[in-house]
Amino acid sequence: HDPTDDISGCRQVGSYTVDMNIIDGRRQSAADAYLAPIAARPNLTVVGDALVHRVRVRDGRCNGVDVAIDGVETSVDTNLETVLCAGSIGSPQLLLLSGIGPADDLRRLGITVHADLPGVGENLQDHIQSRVIYRSERPITSAPTSFCPVSALARSDVAPTEAPDVWLLLIDFPAGAVVAECSLQTFFPPVGFTIGFSQQAPPASRGSIKLATDDPAAPPVIDPRYYAEEVDLEAMLSYLEIARSVGATDALTSWGSVEVLPGEQFRTRKALRDYLRKSSGTTFHPAGTCRIGVDSMAVVDPDLRVHGLKDLRVADASVMPEIVNVNLNATVLAIAEKAADEIRR
């Protein structure tokens, strides 16, 4: 995996050193970058310890939100726009609680329907990941940031496009993968390293966010439906072999490394499929549940306005029609910048 100097530039396949949001030795969040410099503005109020219950809709217009602040329910009125930025789990949940979503599902929960949008909560995507874990004779040297900043984006033999479809990440300790029916003492060595691998192409399997109840404090029902489509499992088998090939290089075996997971106990193709089903999980990149579009399953239009309603937008990872093939942070900031531009216009 030849190095590339700019993984976000013209050559997006190769190994690279991860770009990080580090300012003066500390990780910079979106709040650090955008809110902190303007915290004293008189037209900005930041309220913590608050749980939004729903957006209020009257005569086809969003005119505010109902919210509990420090446990006390109150309402906030708006005479301009309301923008939901609660993420791919929270934004669809709030829309559903507000009567915006699949009409039949809402009526079953006793929620008044304000907009019948069947796509709300559908199309959930994530970068599913698994890991190959190694025992070594001595620790891999950690980076100063305590995060090993070495990664690669690669194209497998099953890549659906010219874009890279697998992300490889070197983790400088034996990071645990949850594997049922395995002894942790056996498979999590005290010294070692991990090669994580993640599906970066948009998955064929799509999940959903639904309400279990009309109670805003109740968590939604999250069903990622990983490996619902066989093609995703087959792709991950290819990525597993790529990760193993990296682990077998002289550069890593010189540390006296031995693969412990999947290891000898998962030798056949059938066993490796079983390993992936037991060890795979989220990369914490949910996307797509309020997607942009103009068809019947779209939730927001190209200007991020919720279809069928006035003065309500969504600006977060939920609006992505398909998940991008990298971490979502920079793309989410770009979506927010677009929303700000549209509101100013």
PDB file of C-alpha atoms in Angstrom, residues 2 5 27 39 59-60 69-70 76 92 126 141 159 197 202 233 242-244 274 281 305 310 317 320 323 345:
ATOM      1  CA  ASP A   2       2.077   2.872  -1.357  1.00  0.00           C
ATOM      2  CA  ASP A   5       0.689  12.600   0.561  1.00  0.00           C
ATOM      3  CA  ARG A  27      -8.263  18.038  19.940  1.00  0.00           C
ATOM      4  CA  ALA A  39     -19.945  32.692  22.835  1.00  0.00           C
ATOM      5  CA  ASP A  59     -50.693  25.112   9.666  1.00  0.00           C
ATOM      6  CA  GLY A  60     -47.765  23.453   7.879  1.00  0.00           C
ATOM      7  CA  ILE A  69     -34.633  22.196  30.661  1.00  0.00           C
ATOM      8  CA  ASP A  70     -33.324  20.836  33.953  1.00  0.00           C
ATOM      9  CA  VAL A  76     -39.328  27.975  22.650  1.00  0.00           C
ATOM     10  CA  PRO A  92     -35.251  11.229  12.762  1.00  0.00           C
ATOM     11  CA  ASP A 126     -22.747   2.831   8.852  1.00  0.00           C
ATOM     12  CA  THR A 141       5.716   2.109  19.790  1.00  0.00           C
ATOM     13  CA  ALA A 159     -14.867  -2.636  -5.018  1.00  0.00           C
ATOM     14  CA  PHE A 197     -10.738  -2.980   8.761  1.00  0.00           C
ATOM     15  CA  PRO A 202     -21.975   2.436   0.841  1.00  0.00           C
ATOM     16  CA  LEU A 233     -20.515 -10.055   4.219  1.00  0.00           C
ATOM     17  CA  ILE A 242      -6.290  -7.603   3.061  1.00  0.00           C
ATOM     18  CA  ALA A 243      -5.885  -6.862   6.784  1.00  0.00           C
ATOM     19  CA  ARG A 244      -4.246 -10.257   7.344  1.00  0.00           C
ATOM     20  CA  ASP A 274     -19.114 -16.760  11.468  1.00  0.00           C
ATOM     21  CA  GLY A 281     -19.769  -3.649  14.878  1.00  0.00           C
ATOM     22  CA  ARG A 305     -35.678  21.921   4.011  1.00  0.00           C
ATOM     23  CA  LYS A 310     -42.095  25.520   6.138  1.00  0.00           C
ATOM     24  CA  ALA A 317     -25.079  13.318   8.708  1.00  0.00           C
ATOM     25  CA  MET A 320     -26.496  12.031   3.252  1.00  0.00           C
ATOM     26  CA  ILE A 323     -22.468   7.443   3.316  1.00  0.00           C
ATOM     27  CA  ARG A 345     -29.549  33.741   1.362  1.00  0.00           C
TER      28      ARG A 345
END
